[in-house]
Amino acid sequence: MPHAHPHDHDQVRDAPSGGGETITLEQRVLGKNEELAARNRSWLAERDIVAVNLMSSPGAGKTTLLERTVRDLTGRRRPVAVIEGDQETTLDAERIRRAGGAVVQVNTGAGCHLDAEMVQGALTTLAPDGGSLVLVENVGNLVCPALFDLGERSRAVIISVTEGTDKPLKYPYMFAVADLVIINKVDLLPYVDFDTDQCVRYARSVNPDLRVLTLSATTGEGLDDWYDWLDARS
Amino acid sequence: MHELSITQSIVDAVCERADGRPVRTVRIRVGILTAVVPDSMRFCFDLTTAGTVAEGAQLEIDQPPGTAHCRACEKDFALPDLVLLCPCGSADVAITSGQELQIVSMRVG
């Protein structure tokens, strides 16, 4: 994006015809969200809190990965807290709570993504300890969350081997904004037609800098790499 | 349908700036490499302007094409989608246009 801040300078000139006047705005459409995201980023940094935004299609295994992550990391490294974004229900938040994590649920209703304002409210409610790791589970959707900065340190996209190999080409915006791609459910590879290497090639064709991890949140295979990656965000 | 919240923020900004005057046209810039569908925005614009000073306003959408610069061959080239590949074969490219998402201007009064 060419501008890093919303503009707010007015130029008023006479309209060529039809009366009225033309007001030049030249402001970024998402400027307000980006301002709030910057505020969240400062708030988190002041408290040495690392926030990671997790995005995926519905059913890719986000909540299972988070349950496992909360269980494995509680008491080992930073305190772990979770912000759960869903359109409806608190089912996922209850799963995280049972796993032992501090959690707050954000129901977006008709909204298909979290935004910086929702995360600001969630952080106020959650009140995470200084030095925490805050995992933000976005609404299950590979399109809309890509446009909304939440103030996070890093973005991870999760896809599962039960989805199509060509997912990164079908949803390029999401892969373009991510720092990490997690390929989940690798324990199912013998049973599905998924080409991991090709999927990684597609993902890197829209974002050459992507880190890629393969794991199974169910069997635990590859989870240590994920935890190492989280450690490296600090 | 993130176009709804995006269009809502455009209409909020426009109405705030209009200061009670009727808004006749709103011009925005939506690059073809943004994940925003102009037709969806038009639909949402009619919904979100209803009952505001911008009700009935025309929405004009400029769509800058995607372009990129190749650091390997130093050439600029057209980028029809987000697959970052120069015709010379290099993937060491920087997007130079097509990602704009801005409110350009509006006509009031």
PDB file of C-alpha atoms in Angstrom, chain B:
ATOM      1  CA  MET B   1     -18.745 -10.391   2.771  1.00  0.00           C
ATOM      2  CA  HIS B   2     -16.173  -7.966   4.195  1.00  0.00           C
ATOM      3  CA  GLU B   3     -17.351  -5.444   1.578  1.00  0.00           C
ATOM      4  CA  LEU B   4     -20.186  -4.553   3.938  1.00  0.00           C
ATOM      5  CA  SER B   5     -17.948  -3.359   6.771  1.00  0.00           C
ATOM      6  CA  ILE B   6     -15.565  -1.707   4.299  1.00  0.00           C
ATOM      7  CA  THR B   7     -18.386   0.141   2.528  1.00  0.00           C
ATOM      8  CA  GLN B   8     -19.883   1.123   5.879  1.00  0.00           C
ATOM      9  CA  SER B   9     -16.592   2.768   6.840  1.00  0.00           C
ATOM     10  CA  ILE B  10     -16.561   4.687   3.527  1.00  0.00           C
ATOM     11  CA  VAL B  11     -20.109   5.927   4.090  1.00  0.00           C
ATOM     12  CA  ASP B  12     -19.297   6.894   7.706  1.00  0.00           C
ATOM     13  CA  ALA B  13     -16.284   8.929   6.564  1.00  0.00           C
ATOM     14  CA  VAL B  14     -18.218  10.606   3.753  1.00  0.00           C
ATOM     15  CA  CYS B  15     -21.215  11.530   5.914  1.00  0.00           C
ATOM     16  CA  GLU B  16     -18.965  12.914   8.632  1.00  0.00           C
ATOM     17  CA  ARG B  17     -17.212  15.133   6.088  1.00  0.00           C
ATOM     18  CA  ALA B  18     -20.421  16.202   4.347  1.00  0.00           C
ATOM     19  CA  ASP B  19     -21.455  18.065   7.486  1.00  0.00           C
ATOM     20  CA  GLY B  20     -25.161  17.720   6.768  1.00  0.00           C
ATOM     21  CA  ARG B  21     -24.941  18.648   3.070  1.00  0.00           C
ATOM     22  CA  PRO B  22     -26.385  16.140   0.575  1.00  0.00           C
ATOM     23  CA  VAL B  23     -23.751  13.947  -1.066  1.00  0.00           C
ATOM     24  CA  ARG B  24     -24.130  13.522  -4.833  1.00  0.00           C
ATOM     25  CA  THR B  25     -21.161  11.376  -5.829  1.00  0.00           C
ATOM     26  CA  VAL B  26     -18.461   9.438  -4.043  1.00  0.00           C
ATOM     27  CA  ARG B  27     -15.303   8.436  -5.899  1.00  0.00           C
ATOM     28  CA  ILE B  28     -13.171   5.590  -4.572  1.00  0.00           C
ATOM     29  CA  ARG B  29     -10.063   3.765  -5.766  1.00  0.00           C
ATOM     30  CA  VAL B  30     -10.058  -0.032  -5.554  1.00  0.00           C
ATOM     31  CA  GLY B  31      -6.988  -1.697  -7.054  1.00  0.00           C
ATOM     32  CA  ILE B  32      -7.584  -4.986  -8.845  1.00  0.00           C
ATOM     33  CA  LEU B  33      -5.167  -6.746  -6.482  1.00  0.00           C
ATOM     34  CA  THR B  34      -7.268  -5.976  -3.398  1.00  0.00           C
ATOM     35  CA  ALA B  35      -9.601  -8.670  -2.113  1.00  0.00           C
ATOM     36  CA  VAL B  36     -12.572  -6.361  -2.640  1.00  0.00           C
ATOM     37  CA  VAL B  37     -15.284  -6.915  -5.222  1.00  0.00           C
ATOM     38  CA  PRO B  38     -16.592  -3.652  -6.768  1.00  0.00           C
ATOM     39  CA  ASP B  39     -20.045  -5.079  -7.534  1.00  0.00           C
ATOM     40  CA  SER B  40     -20.428  -6.135  -3.895  1.00  0.00           C
ATOM     41  CA  MET B  41     -19.406  -2.628  -2.838  1.00  0.00           C
ATOM     42  CA  ARG B  42     -22.074  -1.069  -5.069  1.00  0.00           C
ATOM     43  CA  PHE B  43     -24.695  -3.325  -3.510  1.00  0.00           C
ATOM     44  CA  CYS B  44     -23.499  -2.472   0.008  1.00  0.00           C
ATOM     45  CA  PHE B  45     -23.279   1.247  -0.844  1.00  0.00           C
ATOM     46  CA  ASP B  46     -26.999   1.413  -1.589  1.00  0.00           C
ATOM     47  CA  LEU B  47     -27.758  -0.407   1.669  1.00  0.00           C
ATOM     48  CA  THR B  48     -25.473   1.642   3.887  1.00  0.00           C
ATOM     49  CA  THR B  49     -26.353   5.072   2.475  1.00  0.00           C
ATOM     50  CA  ALA B  50     -30.101   4.566   3.032  1.00  0.00           C
ATOM     51  CA  GLY B  51     -31.375   7.177   5.480  1.00  0.00           C
ATOM     52  CA  THR B  52     -28.123   9.189   5.409  1.00  0.00           C
ATOM     53  CA  VAL B  53     -27.135  12.410   3.619  1.00  0.00           C
ATOM     54  CA  ALA B  54     -25.519  10.178   0.993  1.00  0.00           C
ATOM     55  CA  GLU B  55     -28.747   8.363   0.101  1.00  0.00           C
ATOM     56  CA  GLY B  56     -29.079   8.186  -3.687  1.00  0.00           C
ATOM     57  CA  ALA B  57     -25.456   9.220  -4.273  1.00  0.00           C
ATOM     58  CA  GLN B  58     -23.526   7.771  -7.222  1.00  0.00           C
ATOM     59  CA  LEU B  59     -20.558   5.550  -6.386  1.00  0.00           C
ATOM     60  CA  GLU B  60     -17.706   5.914  -8.883  1.00  0.00           C
ATOM     61  CA  ILE B  61     -15.020   3.243  -8.668  1.00  0.00           C
ATOM     62  CA  ASP B  62     -11.560   3.686 -10.226  1.00  0.00           C
ATOM     63  CA  GLN B  63      -9.760   0.373 -10.606  1.00  0.00           C
ATOM     64  CA  PRO B  64      -5.991   0.763 -10.978  1.00  0.00           C
ATOM     65  CA  PRO B  65      -4.456  -2.269 -12.704  1.00  0.00           C
ATOM     66  CA  GLY B  66      -1.840  -4.443 -11.052  1.00  0.00           C
ATOM     67  CA  THR B  67       1.779  -3.606 -11.869  1.00  0.00           C
ATOM     68  CA  ALA B  68       5.074  -4.757 -10.417  1.00  0.00           C
ATOM     69  CA  HIS B  69       8.798  -4.021 -10.680  1.00  0.00           C
ATOM     70  CA  CYS B  70      11.308  -6.838 -11.154  1.00  0.00           C
ATOM     71  CA  ARG B  71      14.534  -6.462  -9.178  1.00  0.00           C
ATOM     72  CA  ALA B  72      16.268  -9.017 -11.376  1.00  0.00           C
ATOM     73  CA  CYS B  73      15.709  -7.568 -14.875  1.00  0.00           C
ATOM     74  CA  GLU B  74      14.783  -4.045 -13.641  1.00  0.00           C
ATOM     75  CA  LYS B  75      11.638  -3.988 -15.808  1.00  0.00           C
ATOM     76  CA  ASP B  76       8.091  -2.998 -14.837  1.00  0.00           C
ATOM     77  CA  PHE B  77       5.384  -5.441 -15.890  1.00  0.00           C
ATOM     78  CA  ALA B  78       1.622  -6.018 -15.644  1.00  0.00           C
ATOM     79  CA  LEU B  79       0.500  -8.204 -12.741  1.00  0.00           C
ATOM     80  CA  PRO B  80      -2.983  -9.648 -13.376  1.00  0.00           C
ATOM     81  CA  ASP B  81      -3.092 -11.522 -10.033  1.00  0.00           C
ATOM     82  CA  LEU B  82      -1.031 -12.042  -6.891  1.00  0.00           C
ATOM     83  CA  VAL B  83       1.250 -14.709  -8.365  1.00  0.00           C
ATOM     84  CA  LEU B  84       4.557 -12.839  -8.104  1.00  0.00           C
ATOM     85  CA  LEU B  85       6.400 -13.854 -11.238  1.00  0.00           C
ATOM     86  CA  CYS B  86       8.138 -11.642 -13.796  1.00  0.00           C
ATOM     87  CA  PRO B  87       8.041 -12.732 -17.466  1.00  0.00           C
ATOM     88  CA  CYS B  88      11.855 -13.070 -17.126  1.00  0.00           C
ATOM     89  CA  GLY B  89      11.266 -15.907 -14.636  1.00  0.00           C
ATOM     90  CA  SER B  90      12.293 -14.087 -11.461  1.00  0.00           C
ATOM     91  CA  ALA B  91      10.057 -14.029  -8.376  1.00  0.00           C
ATOM     92  CA  ASP B  92      12.036 -11.148  -6.835  1.00  0.00           C
ATOM     93  CA  VAL B  93       9.373  -8.563  -7.586  1.00  0.00           C
ATOM     94  CA  ALA B  94       7.684  -5.661  -5.807  1.00  0.00           C
ATOM     95  CA  ILE B  95       4.038  -4.743  -6.397  1.00  0.00           C
ATOM     96  CA  THR B  96       3.851  -1.081  -7.499  1.00  0.00           C
ATOM     97  CA  SER B  97       0.098  -0.653  -8.029  1.00  0.00           C
ATOM     98  CA  GLY B  98      -3.211  -2.493  -7.776  1.00  0.00           C
ATOM     99  CA  GLN B  99      -3.433  -2.619  -3.974  1.00  0.00           C
ATOM    100  CA  GLU B 100      -5.042   0.799  -3.489  1.00  0.00           C
ATOM    101  CA  LEU B 101      -8.130   1.059  -1.291  1.00  0.00           C
ATOM    102  CA  GLN B 102      -8.895   4.741  -0.879  1.00  0.00           C
ATOM    103  CA  ILE B 103     -11.678   7.291  -0.788  1.00  0.00           C
ATOM    104  CA  VAL B 104     -10.640   9.781  -3.475  1.00  0.00           C
ATOM    105  CA  SER B 105     -13.242  12.550  -3.354  1.00  0.00           C
ATOM    106  CA  MET B 106     -16.910  13.387  -3.099  1.00  0.00           C
ATOM    107  CA  ARG B 107     -19.280  15.980  -4.466  1.00  0.00           C
ATOM    108  CA  VAL B 108     -21.691  17.694  -2.082  1.00  0.00           C
ATOM    109  CA  GLY B 109     -24.364  20.362  -2.213  1.00  0.00           C
TER     110      GLY B 109
END
